mmCIF file of N, CA and C in Angstrom:
data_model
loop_
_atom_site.group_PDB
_atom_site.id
_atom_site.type_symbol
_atom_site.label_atom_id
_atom_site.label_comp_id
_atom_site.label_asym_id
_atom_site.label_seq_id
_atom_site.Cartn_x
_atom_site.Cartn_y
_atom_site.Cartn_z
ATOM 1 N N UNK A 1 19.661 4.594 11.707
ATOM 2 C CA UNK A 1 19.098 3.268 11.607
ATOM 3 C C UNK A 1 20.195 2.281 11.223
ATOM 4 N N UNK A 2 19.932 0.806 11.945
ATOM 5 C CA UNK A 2 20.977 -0.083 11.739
ATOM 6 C C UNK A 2 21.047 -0.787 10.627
ATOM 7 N N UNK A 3 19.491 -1.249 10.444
ATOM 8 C CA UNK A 3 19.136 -1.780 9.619
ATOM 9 C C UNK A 3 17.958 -1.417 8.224
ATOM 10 N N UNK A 4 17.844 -2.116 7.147
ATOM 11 C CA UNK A 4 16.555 -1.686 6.337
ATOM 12 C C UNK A 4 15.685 -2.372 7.396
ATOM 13 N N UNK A 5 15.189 -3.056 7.455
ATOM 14 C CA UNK A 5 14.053 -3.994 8.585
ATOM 15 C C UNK A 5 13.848 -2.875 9.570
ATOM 16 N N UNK A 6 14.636 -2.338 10.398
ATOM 17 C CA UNK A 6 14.391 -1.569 11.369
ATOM 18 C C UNK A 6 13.671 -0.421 11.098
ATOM 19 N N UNK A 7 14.513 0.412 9.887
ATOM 20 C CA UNK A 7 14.144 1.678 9.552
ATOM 21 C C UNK A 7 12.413 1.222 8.688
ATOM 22 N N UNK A 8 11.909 0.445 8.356
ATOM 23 C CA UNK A 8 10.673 -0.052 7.508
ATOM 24 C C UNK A 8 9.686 -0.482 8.990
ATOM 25 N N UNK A 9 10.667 -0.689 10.272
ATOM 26 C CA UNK A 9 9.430 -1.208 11.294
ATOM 27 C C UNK A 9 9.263 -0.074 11.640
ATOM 28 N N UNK A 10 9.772 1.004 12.071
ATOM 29 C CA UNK A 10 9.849 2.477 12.357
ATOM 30 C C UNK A 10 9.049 3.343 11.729
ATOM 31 N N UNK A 11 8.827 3.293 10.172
ATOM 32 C CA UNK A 11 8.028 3.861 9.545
ATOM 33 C C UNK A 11 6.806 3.284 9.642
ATOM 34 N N UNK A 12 6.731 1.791 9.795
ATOM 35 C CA UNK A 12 5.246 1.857 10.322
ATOM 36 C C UNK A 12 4.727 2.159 11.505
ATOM 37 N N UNK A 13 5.226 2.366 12.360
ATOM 38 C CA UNK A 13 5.038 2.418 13.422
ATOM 39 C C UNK A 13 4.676 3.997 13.551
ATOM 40 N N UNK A 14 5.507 4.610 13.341
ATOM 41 C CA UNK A 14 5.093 6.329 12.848
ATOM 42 C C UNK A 14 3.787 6.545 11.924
ATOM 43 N N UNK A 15 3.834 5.771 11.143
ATOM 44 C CA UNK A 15 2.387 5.962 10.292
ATOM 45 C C UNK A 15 1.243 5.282 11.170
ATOM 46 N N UNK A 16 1.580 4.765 11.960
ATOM 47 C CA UNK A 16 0.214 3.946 12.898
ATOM 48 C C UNK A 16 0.081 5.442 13.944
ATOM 49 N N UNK A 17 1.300 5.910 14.329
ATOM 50 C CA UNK A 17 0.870 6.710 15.618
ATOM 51 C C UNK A 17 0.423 7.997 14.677
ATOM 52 N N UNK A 18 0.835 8.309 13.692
ATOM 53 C CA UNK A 18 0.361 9.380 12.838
ATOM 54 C C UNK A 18 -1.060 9.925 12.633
ATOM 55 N N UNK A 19 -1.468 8.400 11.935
ATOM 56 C CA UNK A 19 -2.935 8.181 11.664
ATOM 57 C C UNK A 19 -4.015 8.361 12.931
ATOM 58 N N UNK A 20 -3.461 7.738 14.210
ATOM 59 C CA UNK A 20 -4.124 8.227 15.098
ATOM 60 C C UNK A 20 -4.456 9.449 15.756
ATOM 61 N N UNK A 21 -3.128 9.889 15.013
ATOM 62 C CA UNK A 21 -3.210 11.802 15.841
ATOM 63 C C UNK A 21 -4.377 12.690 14.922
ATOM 64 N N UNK A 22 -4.060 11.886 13.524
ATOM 65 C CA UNK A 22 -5.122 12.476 12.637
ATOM 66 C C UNK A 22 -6.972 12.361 12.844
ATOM 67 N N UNK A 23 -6.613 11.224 13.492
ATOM 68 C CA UNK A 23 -8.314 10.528 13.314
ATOM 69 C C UNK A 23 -8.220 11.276 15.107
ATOM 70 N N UNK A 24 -7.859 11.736 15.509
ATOM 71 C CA UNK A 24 -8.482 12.231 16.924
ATOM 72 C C UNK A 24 -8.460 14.348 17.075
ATOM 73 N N UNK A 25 -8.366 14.629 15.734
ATOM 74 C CA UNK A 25 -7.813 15.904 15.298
ATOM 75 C C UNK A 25 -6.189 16.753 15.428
ATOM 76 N N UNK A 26 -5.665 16.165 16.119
ATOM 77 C CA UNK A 26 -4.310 16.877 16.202
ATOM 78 C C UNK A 26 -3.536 16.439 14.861
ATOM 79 N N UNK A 27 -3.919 16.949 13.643
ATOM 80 C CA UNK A 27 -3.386 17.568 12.398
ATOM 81 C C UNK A 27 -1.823 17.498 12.757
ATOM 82 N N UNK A 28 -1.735 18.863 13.116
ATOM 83 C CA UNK A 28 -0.309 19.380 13.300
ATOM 84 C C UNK A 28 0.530 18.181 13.892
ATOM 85 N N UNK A 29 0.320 17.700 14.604
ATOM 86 C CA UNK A 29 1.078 16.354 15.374
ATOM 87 C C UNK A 29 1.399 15.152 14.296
ATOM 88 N N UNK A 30 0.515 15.140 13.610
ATOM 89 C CA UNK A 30 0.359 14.022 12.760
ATOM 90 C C UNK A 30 1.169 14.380 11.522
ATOM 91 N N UNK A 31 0.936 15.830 11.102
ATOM 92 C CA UNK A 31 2.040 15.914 10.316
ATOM 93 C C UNK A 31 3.417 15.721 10.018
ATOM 94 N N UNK A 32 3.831 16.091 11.570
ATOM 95 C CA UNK A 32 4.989 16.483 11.939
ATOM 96 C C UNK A 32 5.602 14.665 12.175
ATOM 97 N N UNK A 33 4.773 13.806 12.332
ATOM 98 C CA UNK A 33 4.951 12.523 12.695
ATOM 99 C C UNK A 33 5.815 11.840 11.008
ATOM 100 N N UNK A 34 4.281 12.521 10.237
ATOM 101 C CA UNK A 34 4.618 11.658 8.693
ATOM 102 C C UNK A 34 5.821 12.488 7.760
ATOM 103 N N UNK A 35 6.667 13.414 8.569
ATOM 104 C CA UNK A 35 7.459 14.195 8.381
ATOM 105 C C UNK A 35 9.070 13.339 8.507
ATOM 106 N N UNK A 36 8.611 13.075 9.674
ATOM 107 C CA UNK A 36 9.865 12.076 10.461
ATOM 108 C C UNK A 36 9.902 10.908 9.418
ATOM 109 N N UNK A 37 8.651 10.213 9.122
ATOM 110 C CA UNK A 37 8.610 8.976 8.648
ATOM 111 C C UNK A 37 9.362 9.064 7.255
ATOM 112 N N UNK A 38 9.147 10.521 6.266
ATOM 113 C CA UNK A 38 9.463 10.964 5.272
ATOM 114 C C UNK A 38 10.936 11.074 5.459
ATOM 115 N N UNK A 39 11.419 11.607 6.487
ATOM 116 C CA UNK A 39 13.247 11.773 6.267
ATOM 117 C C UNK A 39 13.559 10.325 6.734
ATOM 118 N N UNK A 40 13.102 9.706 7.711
ATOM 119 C CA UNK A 40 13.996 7.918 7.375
ATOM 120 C C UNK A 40 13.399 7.203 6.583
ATOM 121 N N UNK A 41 12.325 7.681 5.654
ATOM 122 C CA UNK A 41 12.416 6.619 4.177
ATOM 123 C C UNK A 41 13.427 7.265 3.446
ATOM 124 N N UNK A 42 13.811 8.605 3.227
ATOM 125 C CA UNK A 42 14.519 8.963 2.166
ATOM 126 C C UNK A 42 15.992 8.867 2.868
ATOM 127 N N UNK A 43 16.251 8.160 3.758
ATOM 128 C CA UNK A 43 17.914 7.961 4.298
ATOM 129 C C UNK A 43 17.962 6.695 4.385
ATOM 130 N N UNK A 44 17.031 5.759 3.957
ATOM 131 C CA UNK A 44 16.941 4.546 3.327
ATOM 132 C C UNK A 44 16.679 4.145 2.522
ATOM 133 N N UNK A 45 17.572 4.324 1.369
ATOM 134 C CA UNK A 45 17.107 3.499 0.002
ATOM 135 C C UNK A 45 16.187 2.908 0.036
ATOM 136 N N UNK A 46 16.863 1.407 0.883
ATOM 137 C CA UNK A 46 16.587 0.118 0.751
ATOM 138 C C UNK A 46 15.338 -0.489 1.323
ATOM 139 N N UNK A 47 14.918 0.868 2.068
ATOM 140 C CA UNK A 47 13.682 0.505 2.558
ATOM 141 C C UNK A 47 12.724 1.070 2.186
ATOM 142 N N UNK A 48 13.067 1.764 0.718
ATOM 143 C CA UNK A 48 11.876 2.252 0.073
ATOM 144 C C UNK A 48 11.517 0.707 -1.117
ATOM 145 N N UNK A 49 12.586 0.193 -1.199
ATOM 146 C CA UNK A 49 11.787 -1.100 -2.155
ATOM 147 C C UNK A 49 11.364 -2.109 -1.243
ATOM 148 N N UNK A 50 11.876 -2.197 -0.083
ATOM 149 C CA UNK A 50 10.914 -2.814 0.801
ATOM 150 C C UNK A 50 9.542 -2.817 0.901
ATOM 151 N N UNK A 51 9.202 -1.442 0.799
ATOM 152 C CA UNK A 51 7.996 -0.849 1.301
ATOM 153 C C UNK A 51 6.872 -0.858 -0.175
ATOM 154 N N UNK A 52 7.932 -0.435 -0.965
ATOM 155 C CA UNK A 52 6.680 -1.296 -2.570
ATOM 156 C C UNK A 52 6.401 -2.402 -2.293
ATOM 157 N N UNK A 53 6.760 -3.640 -1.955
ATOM 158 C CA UNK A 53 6.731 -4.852 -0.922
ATOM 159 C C UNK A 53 5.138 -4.939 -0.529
ATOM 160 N N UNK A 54 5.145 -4.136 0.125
ATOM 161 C CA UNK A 54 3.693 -4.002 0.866
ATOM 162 C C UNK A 54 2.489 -3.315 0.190
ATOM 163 N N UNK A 55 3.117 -2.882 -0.667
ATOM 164 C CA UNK A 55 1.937 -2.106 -1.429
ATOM 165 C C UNK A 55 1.119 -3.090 -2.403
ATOM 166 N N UNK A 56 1.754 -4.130 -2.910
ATOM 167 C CA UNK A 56 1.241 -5.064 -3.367
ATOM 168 C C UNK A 56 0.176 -6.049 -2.418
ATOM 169 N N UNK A 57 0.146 -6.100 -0.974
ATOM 170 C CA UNK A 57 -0.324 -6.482 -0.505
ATOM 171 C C UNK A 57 -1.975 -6.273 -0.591
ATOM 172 N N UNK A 58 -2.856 -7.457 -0.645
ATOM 173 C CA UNK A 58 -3.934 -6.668 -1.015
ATOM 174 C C UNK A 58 -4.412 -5.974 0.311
ATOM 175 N N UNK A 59 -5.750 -5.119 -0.036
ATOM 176 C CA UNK A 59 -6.279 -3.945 0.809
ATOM 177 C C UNK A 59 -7.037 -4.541 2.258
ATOM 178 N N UNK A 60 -7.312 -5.929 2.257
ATOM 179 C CA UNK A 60 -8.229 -6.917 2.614
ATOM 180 C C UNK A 60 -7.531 -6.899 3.817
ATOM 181 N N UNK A 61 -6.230 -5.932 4.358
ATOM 182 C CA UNK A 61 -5.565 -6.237 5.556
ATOM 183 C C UNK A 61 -5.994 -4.417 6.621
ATOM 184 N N UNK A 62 -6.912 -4.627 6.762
ATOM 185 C CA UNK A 62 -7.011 -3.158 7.377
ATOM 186 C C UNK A 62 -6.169 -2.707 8.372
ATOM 187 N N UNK A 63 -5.374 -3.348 9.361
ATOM 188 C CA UNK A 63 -4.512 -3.321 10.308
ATOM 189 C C UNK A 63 -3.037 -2.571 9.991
ATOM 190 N N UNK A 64 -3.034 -2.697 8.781
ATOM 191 C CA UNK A 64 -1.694 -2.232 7.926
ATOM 192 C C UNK A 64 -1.960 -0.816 7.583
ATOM 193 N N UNK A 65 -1.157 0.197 7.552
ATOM 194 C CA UNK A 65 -1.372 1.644 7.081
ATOM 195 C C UNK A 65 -1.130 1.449 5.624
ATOM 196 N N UNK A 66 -2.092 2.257 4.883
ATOM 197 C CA UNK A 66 -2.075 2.461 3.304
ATOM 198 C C UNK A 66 -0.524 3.219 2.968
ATOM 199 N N UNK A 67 -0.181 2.974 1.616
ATOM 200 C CA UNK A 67 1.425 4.136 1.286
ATOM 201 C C UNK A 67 0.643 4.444 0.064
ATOM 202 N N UNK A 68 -0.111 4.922 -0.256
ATOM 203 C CA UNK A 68 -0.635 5.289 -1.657
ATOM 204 C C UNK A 68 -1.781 6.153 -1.628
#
C-alpha cells in the first residue's frame, strides 16, 4: 500500500465484500476476506488510528461496516 487513505479504503472495501459472503453463507470466503483485511491493518499503523476515526462515528450510518 501507497498510502494510509488507500490501505483504510481497501479495508473497507474487504469488510463490505466480506460481510456479503457472510450474509449469503460462504463463511469460509468471508473469513479468509477479514483475514486479508487483518494483515493490511496490521502493516499499517497509521491506518489503524484512522480507523478509530470511524468508530466514533455514530451507528445512525448503516452503509458503513461496524469495527467493534
Amino acid at each position: 500500500m501507497d498510502s494510509t487513505e488507500e490501505a483504510v479504503s481497501v479495508i473497507f472495501i474487504g469488510m463490505v465484500i466480506a460481510e456479503f459472503l457472510h450474509k449469503t453463507g460462504r463463511v469460509l470466503q468471508a473469513i479468509e476476506v477479514y483475514k486479508e483485511c487483518l494483515i493490511i491493518l496490521h502493516s499499517q499503523p497509521q491506518a489503524i488510528d484512522r480507523l478509530q476515526k470511524y468508530r466514533k462515528i455514530p451507528q445512525g450510518t448503516p452503509h458503513m461496516p461496524r469495527l467493534s
